[in-house]
Short mmCIF file of C-alpha atoms and ligand atoms in Angstrom, two decimals:
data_model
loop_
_atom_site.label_atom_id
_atom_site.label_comp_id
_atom_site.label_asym_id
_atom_site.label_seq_id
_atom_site.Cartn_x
_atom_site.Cartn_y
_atom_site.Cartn_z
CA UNK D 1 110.81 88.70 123.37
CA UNK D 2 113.76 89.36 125.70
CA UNK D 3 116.42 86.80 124.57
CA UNK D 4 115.26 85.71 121.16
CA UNK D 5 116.68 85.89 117.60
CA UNK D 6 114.97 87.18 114.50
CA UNK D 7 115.80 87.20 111.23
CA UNK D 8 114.46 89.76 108.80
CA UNK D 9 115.09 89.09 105.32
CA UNK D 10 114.26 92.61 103.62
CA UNK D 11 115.28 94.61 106.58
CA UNK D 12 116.44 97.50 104.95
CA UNK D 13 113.08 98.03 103.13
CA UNK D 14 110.47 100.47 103.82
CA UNK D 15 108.37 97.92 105.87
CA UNK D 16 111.61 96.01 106.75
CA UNK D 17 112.88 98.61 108.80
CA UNK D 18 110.01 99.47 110.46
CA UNK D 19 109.74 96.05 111.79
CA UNK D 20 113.24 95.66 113.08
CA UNK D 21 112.79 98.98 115.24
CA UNK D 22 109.43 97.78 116.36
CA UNK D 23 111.01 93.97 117.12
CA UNK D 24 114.59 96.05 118.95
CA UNK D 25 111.82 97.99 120.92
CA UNK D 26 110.19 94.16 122.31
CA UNK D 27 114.17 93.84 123.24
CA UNK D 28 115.33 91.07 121.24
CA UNK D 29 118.10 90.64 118.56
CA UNK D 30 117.89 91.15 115.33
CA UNK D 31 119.30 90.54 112.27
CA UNK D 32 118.88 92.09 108.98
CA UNK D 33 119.34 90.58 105.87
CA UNK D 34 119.32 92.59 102.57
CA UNK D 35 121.34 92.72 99.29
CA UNK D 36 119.83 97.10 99.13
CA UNK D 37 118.34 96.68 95.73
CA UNK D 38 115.46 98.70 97.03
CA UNK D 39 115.93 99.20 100.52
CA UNK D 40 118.93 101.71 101.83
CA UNK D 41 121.85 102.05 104.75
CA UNK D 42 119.68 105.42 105.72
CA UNK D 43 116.15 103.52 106.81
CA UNK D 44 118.27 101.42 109.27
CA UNK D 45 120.66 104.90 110.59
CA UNK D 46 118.73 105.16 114.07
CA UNK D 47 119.40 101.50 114.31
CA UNK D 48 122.92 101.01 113.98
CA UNK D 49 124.13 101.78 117.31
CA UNK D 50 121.76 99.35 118.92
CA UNK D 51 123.79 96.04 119.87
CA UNK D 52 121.55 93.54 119.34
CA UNK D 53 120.93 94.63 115.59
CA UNK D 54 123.44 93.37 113.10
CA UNK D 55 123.28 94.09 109.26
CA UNK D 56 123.74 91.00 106.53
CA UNK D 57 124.21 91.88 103.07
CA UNK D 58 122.78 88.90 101.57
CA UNK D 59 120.55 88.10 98.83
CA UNK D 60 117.95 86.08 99.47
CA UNK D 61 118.01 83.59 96.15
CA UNK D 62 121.30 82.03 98.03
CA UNK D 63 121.05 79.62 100.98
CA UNK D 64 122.09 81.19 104.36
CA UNK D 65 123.13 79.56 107.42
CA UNK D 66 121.40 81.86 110.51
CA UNK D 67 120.33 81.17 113.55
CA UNK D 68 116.87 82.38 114.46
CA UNK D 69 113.67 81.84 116.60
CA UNK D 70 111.76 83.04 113.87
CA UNK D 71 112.39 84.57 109.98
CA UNK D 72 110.14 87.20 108.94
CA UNK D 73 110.65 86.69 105.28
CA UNK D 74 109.89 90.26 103.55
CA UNK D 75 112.53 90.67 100.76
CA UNK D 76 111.35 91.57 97.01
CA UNK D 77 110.70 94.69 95.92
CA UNK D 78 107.24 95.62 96.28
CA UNK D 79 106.69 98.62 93.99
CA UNK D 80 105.22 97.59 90.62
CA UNK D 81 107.94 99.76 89.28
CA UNK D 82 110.86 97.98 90.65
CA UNK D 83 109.16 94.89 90.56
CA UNK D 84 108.98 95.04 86.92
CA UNK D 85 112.21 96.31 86.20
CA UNK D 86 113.66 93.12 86.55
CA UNK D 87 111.07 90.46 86.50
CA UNK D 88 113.07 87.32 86.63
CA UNK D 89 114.99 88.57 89.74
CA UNK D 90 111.85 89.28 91.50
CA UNK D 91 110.47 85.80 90.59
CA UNK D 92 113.80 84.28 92.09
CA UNK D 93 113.46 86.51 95.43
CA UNK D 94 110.20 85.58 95.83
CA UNK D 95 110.13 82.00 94.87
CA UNK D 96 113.92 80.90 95.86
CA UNK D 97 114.03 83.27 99.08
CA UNK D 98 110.97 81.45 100.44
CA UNK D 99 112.47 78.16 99.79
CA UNK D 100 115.82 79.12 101.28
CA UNK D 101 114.10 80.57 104.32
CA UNK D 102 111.57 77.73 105.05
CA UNK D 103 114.94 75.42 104.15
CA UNK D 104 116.70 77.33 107.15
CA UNK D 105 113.88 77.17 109.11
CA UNK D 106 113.32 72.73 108.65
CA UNK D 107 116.92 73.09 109.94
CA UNK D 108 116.45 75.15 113.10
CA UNK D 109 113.07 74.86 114.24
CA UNK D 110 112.16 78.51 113.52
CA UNK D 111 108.90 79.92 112.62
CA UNK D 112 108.74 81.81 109.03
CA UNK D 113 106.54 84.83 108.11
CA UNK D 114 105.87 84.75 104.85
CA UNK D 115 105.25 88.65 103.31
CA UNK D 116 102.44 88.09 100.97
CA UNK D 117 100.18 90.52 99.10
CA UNK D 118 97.14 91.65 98.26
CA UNK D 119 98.05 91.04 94.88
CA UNK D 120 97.62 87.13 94.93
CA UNK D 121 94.25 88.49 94.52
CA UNK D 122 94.95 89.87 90.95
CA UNK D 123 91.71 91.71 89.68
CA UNK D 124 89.65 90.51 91.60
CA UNK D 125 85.98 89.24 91.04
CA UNK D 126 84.95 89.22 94.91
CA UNK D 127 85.09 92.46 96.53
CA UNK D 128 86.03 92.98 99.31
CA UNK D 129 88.67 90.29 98.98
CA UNK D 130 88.59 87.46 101.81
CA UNK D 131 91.32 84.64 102.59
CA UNK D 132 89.52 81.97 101.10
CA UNK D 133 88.86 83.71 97.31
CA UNK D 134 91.28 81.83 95.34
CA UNK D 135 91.81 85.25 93.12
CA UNK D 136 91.79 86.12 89.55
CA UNK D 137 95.24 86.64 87.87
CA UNK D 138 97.07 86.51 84.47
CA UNK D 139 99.84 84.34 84.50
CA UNK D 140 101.78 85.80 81.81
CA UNK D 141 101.50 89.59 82.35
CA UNK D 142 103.87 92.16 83.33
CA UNK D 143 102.59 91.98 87.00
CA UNK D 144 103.01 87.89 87.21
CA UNK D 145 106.29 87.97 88.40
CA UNK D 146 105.45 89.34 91.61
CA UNK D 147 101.67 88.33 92.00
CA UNK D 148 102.67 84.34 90.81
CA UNK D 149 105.86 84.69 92.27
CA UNK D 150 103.88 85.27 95.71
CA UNK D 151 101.40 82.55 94.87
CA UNK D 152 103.84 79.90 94.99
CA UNK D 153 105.60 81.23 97.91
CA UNK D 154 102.51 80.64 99.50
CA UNK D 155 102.40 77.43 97.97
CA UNK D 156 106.12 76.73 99.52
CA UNK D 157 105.04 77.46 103.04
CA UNK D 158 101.65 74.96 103.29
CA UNK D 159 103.43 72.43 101.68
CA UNK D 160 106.82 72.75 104.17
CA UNK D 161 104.32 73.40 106.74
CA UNK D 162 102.68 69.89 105.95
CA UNK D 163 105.37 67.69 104.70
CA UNK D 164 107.90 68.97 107.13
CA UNK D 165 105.86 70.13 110.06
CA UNK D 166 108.03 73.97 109.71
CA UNK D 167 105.75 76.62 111.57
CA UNK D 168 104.46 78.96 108.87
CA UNK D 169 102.46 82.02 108.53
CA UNK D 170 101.49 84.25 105.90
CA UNK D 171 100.26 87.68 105.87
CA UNK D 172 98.72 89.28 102.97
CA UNK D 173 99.52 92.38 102.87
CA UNK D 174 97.05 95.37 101.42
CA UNK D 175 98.58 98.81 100.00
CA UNK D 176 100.78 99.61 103.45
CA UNK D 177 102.27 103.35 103.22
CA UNK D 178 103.96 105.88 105.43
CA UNK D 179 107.15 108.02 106.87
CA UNK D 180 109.95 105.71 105.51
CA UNK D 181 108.92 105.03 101.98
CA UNK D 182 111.93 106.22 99.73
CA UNK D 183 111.45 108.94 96.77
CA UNK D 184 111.92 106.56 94.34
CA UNK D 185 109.83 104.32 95.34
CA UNK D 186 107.02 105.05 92.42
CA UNK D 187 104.07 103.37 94.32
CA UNK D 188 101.16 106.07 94.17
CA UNK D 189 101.04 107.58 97.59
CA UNK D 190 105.04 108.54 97.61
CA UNK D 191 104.29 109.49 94.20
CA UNK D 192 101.46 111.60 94.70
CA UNK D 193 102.53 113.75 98.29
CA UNK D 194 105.85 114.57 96.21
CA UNK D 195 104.07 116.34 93.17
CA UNK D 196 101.75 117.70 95.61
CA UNK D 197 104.71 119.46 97.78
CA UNK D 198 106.50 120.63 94.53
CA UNK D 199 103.25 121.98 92.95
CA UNK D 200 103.82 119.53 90.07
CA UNK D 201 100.86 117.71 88.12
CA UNK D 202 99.81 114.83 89.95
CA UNK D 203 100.20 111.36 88.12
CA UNK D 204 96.48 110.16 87.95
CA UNK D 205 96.92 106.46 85.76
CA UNK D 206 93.53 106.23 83.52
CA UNK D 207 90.93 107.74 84.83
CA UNK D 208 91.33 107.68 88.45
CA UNK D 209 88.54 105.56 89.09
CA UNK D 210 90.19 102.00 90.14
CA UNK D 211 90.22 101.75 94.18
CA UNK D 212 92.48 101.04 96.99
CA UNK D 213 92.31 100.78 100.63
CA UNK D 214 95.57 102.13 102.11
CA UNK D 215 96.80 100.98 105.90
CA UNK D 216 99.37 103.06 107.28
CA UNK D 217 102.79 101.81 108.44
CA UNK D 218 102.75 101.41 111.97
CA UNK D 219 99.12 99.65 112.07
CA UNK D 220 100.31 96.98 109.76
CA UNK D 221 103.52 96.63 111.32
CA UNK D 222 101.41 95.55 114.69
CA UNK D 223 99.80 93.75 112.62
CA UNK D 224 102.20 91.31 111.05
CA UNK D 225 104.18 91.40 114.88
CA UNK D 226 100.93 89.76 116.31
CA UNK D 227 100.23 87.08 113.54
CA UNK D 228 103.93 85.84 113.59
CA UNK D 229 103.62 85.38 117.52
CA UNK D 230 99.79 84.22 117.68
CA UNK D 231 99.37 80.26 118.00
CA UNK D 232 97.07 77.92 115.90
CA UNK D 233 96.97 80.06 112.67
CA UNK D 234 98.80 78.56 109.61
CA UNK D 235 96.95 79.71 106.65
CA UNK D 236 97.24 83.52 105.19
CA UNK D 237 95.67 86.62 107.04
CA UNK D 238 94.55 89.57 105.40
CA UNK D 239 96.38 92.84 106.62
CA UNK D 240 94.94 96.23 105.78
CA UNK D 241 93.01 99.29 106.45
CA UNK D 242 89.17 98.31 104.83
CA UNK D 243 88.60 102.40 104.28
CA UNK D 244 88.40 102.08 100.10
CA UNK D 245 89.09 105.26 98.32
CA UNK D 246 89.29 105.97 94.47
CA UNK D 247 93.07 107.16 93.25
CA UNK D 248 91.27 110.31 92.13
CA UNK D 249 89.72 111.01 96.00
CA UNK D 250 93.26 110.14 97.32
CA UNK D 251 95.10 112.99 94.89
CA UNK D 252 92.01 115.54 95.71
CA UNK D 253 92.83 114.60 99.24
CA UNK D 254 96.76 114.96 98.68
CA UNK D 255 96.51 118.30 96.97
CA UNK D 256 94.00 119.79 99.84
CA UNK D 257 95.96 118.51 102.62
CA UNK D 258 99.32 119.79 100.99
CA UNK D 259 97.57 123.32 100.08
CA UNK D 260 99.52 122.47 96.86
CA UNK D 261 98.66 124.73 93.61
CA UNK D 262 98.87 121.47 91.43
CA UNK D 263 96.62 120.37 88.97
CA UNK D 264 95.79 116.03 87.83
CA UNK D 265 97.14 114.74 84.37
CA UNK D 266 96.38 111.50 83.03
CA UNK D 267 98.84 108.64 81.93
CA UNK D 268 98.21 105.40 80.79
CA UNK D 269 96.56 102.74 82.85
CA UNK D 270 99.38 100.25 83.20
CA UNK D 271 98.23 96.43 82.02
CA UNK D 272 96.32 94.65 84.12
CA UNK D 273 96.02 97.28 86.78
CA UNK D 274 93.42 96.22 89.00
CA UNK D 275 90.40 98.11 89.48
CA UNK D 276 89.00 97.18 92.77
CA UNK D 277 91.24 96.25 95.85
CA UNK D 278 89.61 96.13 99.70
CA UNK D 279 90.60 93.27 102.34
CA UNK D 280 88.04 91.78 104.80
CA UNK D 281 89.64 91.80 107.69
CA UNK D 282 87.39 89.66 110.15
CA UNK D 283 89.71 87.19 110.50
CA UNK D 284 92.81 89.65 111.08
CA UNK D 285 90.41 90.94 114.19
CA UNK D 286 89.04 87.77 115.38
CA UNK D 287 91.91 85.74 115.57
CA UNK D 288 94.24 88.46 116.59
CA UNK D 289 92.03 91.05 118.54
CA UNK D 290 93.46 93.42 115.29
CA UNK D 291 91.89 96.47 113.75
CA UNK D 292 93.93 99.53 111.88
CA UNK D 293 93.94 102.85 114.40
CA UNK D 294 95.18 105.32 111.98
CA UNK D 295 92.60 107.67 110.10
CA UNK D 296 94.04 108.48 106.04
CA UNK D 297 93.66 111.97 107.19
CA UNK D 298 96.15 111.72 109.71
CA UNK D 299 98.51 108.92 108.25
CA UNK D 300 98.64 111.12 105.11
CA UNK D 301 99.38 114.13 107.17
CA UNK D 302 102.00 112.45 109.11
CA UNK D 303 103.60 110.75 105.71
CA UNK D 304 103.32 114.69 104.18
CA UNK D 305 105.55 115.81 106.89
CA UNK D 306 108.17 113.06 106.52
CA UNK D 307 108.88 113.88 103.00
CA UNK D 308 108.08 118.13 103.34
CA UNK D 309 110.91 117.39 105.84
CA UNK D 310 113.07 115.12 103.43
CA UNK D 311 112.72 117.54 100.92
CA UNK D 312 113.59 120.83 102.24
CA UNK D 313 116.66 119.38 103.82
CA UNK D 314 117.85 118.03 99.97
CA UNK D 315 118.40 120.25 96.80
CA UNK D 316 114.68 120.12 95.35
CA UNK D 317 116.68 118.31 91.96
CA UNK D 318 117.64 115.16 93.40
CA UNK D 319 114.11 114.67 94.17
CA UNK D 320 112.37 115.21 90.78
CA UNK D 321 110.77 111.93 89.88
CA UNK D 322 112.07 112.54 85.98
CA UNK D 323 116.08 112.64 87.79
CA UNK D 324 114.82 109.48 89.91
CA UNK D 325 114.17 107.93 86.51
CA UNK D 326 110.50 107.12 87.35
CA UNK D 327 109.82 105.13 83.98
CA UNK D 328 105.47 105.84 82.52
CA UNK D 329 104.28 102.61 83.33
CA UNK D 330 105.16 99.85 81.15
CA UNK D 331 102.47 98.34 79.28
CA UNK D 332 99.25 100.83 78.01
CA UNK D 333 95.88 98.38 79.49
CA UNK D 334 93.84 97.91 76.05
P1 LIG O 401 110.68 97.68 99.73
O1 LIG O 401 111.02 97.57 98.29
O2 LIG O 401 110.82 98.99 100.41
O3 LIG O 401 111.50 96.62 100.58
C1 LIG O 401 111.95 95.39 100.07
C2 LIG O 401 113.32 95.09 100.67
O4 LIG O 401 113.76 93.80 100.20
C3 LIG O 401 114.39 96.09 100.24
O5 LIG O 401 115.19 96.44 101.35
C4 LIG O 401 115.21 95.33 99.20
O6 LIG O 401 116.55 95.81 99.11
C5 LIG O 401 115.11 93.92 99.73
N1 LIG O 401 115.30 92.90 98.70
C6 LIG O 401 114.70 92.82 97.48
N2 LIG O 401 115.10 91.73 96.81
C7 LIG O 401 115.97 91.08 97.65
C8 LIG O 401 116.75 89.89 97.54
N3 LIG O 401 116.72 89.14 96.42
N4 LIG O 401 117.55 89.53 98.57
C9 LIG O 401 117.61 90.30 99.68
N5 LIG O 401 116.91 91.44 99.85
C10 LIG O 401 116.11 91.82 98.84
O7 LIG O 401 109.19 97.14 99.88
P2 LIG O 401 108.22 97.12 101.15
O8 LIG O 401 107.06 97.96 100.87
O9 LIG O 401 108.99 97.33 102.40
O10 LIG O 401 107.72 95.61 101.08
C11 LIG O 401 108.27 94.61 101.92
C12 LIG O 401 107.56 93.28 101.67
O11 LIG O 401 106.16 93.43 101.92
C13 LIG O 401 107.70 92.77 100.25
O12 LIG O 401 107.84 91.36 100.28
C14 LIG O 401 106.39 93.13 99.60
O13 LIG O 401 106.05 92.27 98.56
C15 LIG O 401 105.43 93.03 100.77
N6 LIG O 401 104.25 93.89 100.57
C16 LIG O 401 104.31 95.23 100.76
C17 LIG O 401 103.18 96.01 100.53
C18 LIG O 401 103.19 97.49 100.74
O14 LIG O 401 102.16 98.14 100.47
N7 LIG O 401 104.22 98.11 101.25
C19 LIG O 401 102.00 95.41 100.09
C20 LIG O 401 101.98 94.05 99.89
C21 LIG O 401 103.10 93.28 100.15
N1 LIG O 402 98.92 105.13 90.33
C1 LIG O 402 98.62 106.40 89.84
N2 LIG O 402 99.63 107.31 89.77
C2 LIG O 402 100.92 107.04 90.17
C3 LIG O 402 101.20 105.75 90.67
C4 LIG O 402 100.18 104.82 90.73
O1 LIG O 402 97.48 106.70 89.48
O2 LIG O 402 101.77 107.94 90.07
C5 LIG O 402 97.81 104.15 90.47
C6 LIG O 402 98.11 102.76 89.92
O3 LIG O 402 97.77 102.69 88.54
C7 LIG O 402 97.21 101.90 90.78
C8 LIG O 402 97.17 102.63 92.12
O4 LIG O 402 97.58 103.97 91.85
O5 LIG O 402 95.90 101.88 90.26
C9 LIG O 402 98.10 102.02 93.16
O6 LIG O 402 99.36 101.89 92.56
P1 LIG O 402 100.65 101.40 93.36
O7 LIG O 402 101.76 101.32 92.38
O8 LIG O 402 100.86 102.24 94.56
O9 LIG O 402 100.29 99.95 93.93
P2 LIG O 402 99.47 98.69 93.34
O10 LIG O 402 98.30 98.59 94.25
O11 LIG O 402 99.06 98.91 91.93
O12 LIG O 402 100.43 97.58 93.48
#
């Protein structure tokens, strides 16, 4: 990778900056583009003194001029609470940020990952979920403007892959977690670990019972490194760990592996929340010799540590979800 240029739109995001240290480490340059809605100045600290890393603050729905070998097109808040906190914006960063990016990239010749999601699957009616189920979602709900909004970015890239020959690929990414994740973020492991380290209820949405399969960090980040530089695969690759838990095995799990006092209360099940979510990943290790290494036990363990660390090195206030303003979710499921 020694001499190339990558762009990584999203950069200062949880996955973002995991992939720019991972891309520094392969020893080319790269530059990160973010406006810091969700991401921070802190994830990209132990990168700043590297030379060949340079920080944009951009935002994505504007064109951009950059030179690159290849985009890896990430940014849009990913957390169904930030998502939905302004759902117009997240439409425009995922809909107008894919078409700037594969605009750049008809200009240069570079090669755009496209950060898609699990989610294009909506609730889905095939389980587990493989590339070629065309999904089940509601247009008009609180969560369209992130699962339609990635639809048609996927739409973007085949169709500037076919009328304009641009070199796309698209990852679909599964419930990815890990050190890095900020205290705000509201997704349900980060969630979770911190009531479980402050002995505080954990947040169990309905009953507990819906699933997810949950890949940790540094698994997908290989991941998503090997699709962008693997040849002769344009259409969208599921990325994700296949081991399916319920949310109520992952907060028994939490509590026992934080020895945490804490009991589980119930909140609403957000709207269309969806009950079943587990990639098939054949095509992920066929095409890309790719399988996730990291047990739950130990990516938990490790992700417990980062924020046991985080917090005991903060006043425990700052960190209290209700100071974070961590919002119930937003729409009760009928
Ligand atoms: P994140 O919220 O931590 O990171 C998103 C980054 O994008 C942040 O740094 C944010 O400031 C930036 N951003 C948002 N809108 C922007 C805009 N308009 N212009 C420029 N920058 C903008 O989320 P993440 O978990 O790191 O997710 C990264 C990508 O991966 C997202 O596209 C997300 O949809 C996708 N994804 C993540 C997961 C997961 O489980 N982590 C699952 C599926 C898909
Ligand atoms: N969830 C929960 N408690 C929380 C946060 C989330 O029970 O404090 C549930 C949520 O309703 C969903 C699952 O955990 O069923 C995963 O939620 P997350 O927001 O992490 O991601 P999603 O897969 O829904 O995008």
């Amino acid at each position: 990778m020694t001499g190339k240029r990558i762009l990584v739109t999203g950069g200062a995001g949880f996955l973002g900056s995991h992939l720019c240290a991972h891309l520094l480490r392969t020893g080319c340059e790269v530059v990160c583009l973010d406006n810091f809605s969700t991401g921070c100045e802190q994830n990209l600290a132990r990168l700043k003194s590297d030379r060949k890393f340079e920080i944009v603050r951009h935002d994505v729905i504007d064109p951009i001029r950059i030179q690159a070998d290849q985009i890896y097109n990430l940014a849009c808040p990913a957390s169904p609470v930030h998502y939905q906190l302004n759902p117009i914006a997240t439409i425009e960063a995922n809909v107008l940020g894919a078409r700037n990016m594969l605009r750049l990239a008809a200009l240069t010749g570079a090669r755009v990952l496209q950060a898609s999601t699990s989610e294009v699957y909506g609730d889905p009616q095939m389980h587990p979920q493989v590339e070629s189920y065309w999904g089940h979602v509601n247009p008009i709900g609180p969560r369209s403007c992130y699962d339609e909004g990635k639809r048609l970015a996927e739409t973007l890239m085949m169709d500037y892959h076919r009328q304009q020959g641009v070199a796309v690929r698209i990852v679909r990414i599964f419930n990815t977690y890990g050190p890095g994740m900020a205290v705000d973020d509201g997704r349900v492991v980060s969630n979770l670990i911190l009531q479980a380290l402050r002995n505080e209820p954990l947040t169990l949405f309905g009953a507990g019972s819906q699933t997810r399969s949950f890949c940790y960090v540094t698994d997908l980040i290989e991941g998503v490194w090997k699709l962008m530089n693997a040849e002769g695969i344009d259409g969208p690759v599921n990325l994700g760990n296949p081991h399916e838990v319920t949310i109520r095995e992952l907060a028994e799990t939490i509590i026992s592996l934080c020895g945490s006092r804490s009991a589980i209360v119930h909140r609403p099940l957000p709207h269309d929340d969806p009950a079943r979510r587990r990639p098939d990943i054949t095509l992920a290790m066929e095409q890309l010799n790719w399988r996730p290494a990291v047990s739950l036990t130990e990516g938990l363990l490790k992700t417990i540590s980062y924020f046991d660390n985080l917090l005991s090195s903060q006043p425990m206030g700052e960190h209290s979800l209700a100071a974070q303003g961590i919002p119930e979710p937003l729409a009760r499921a009928d």
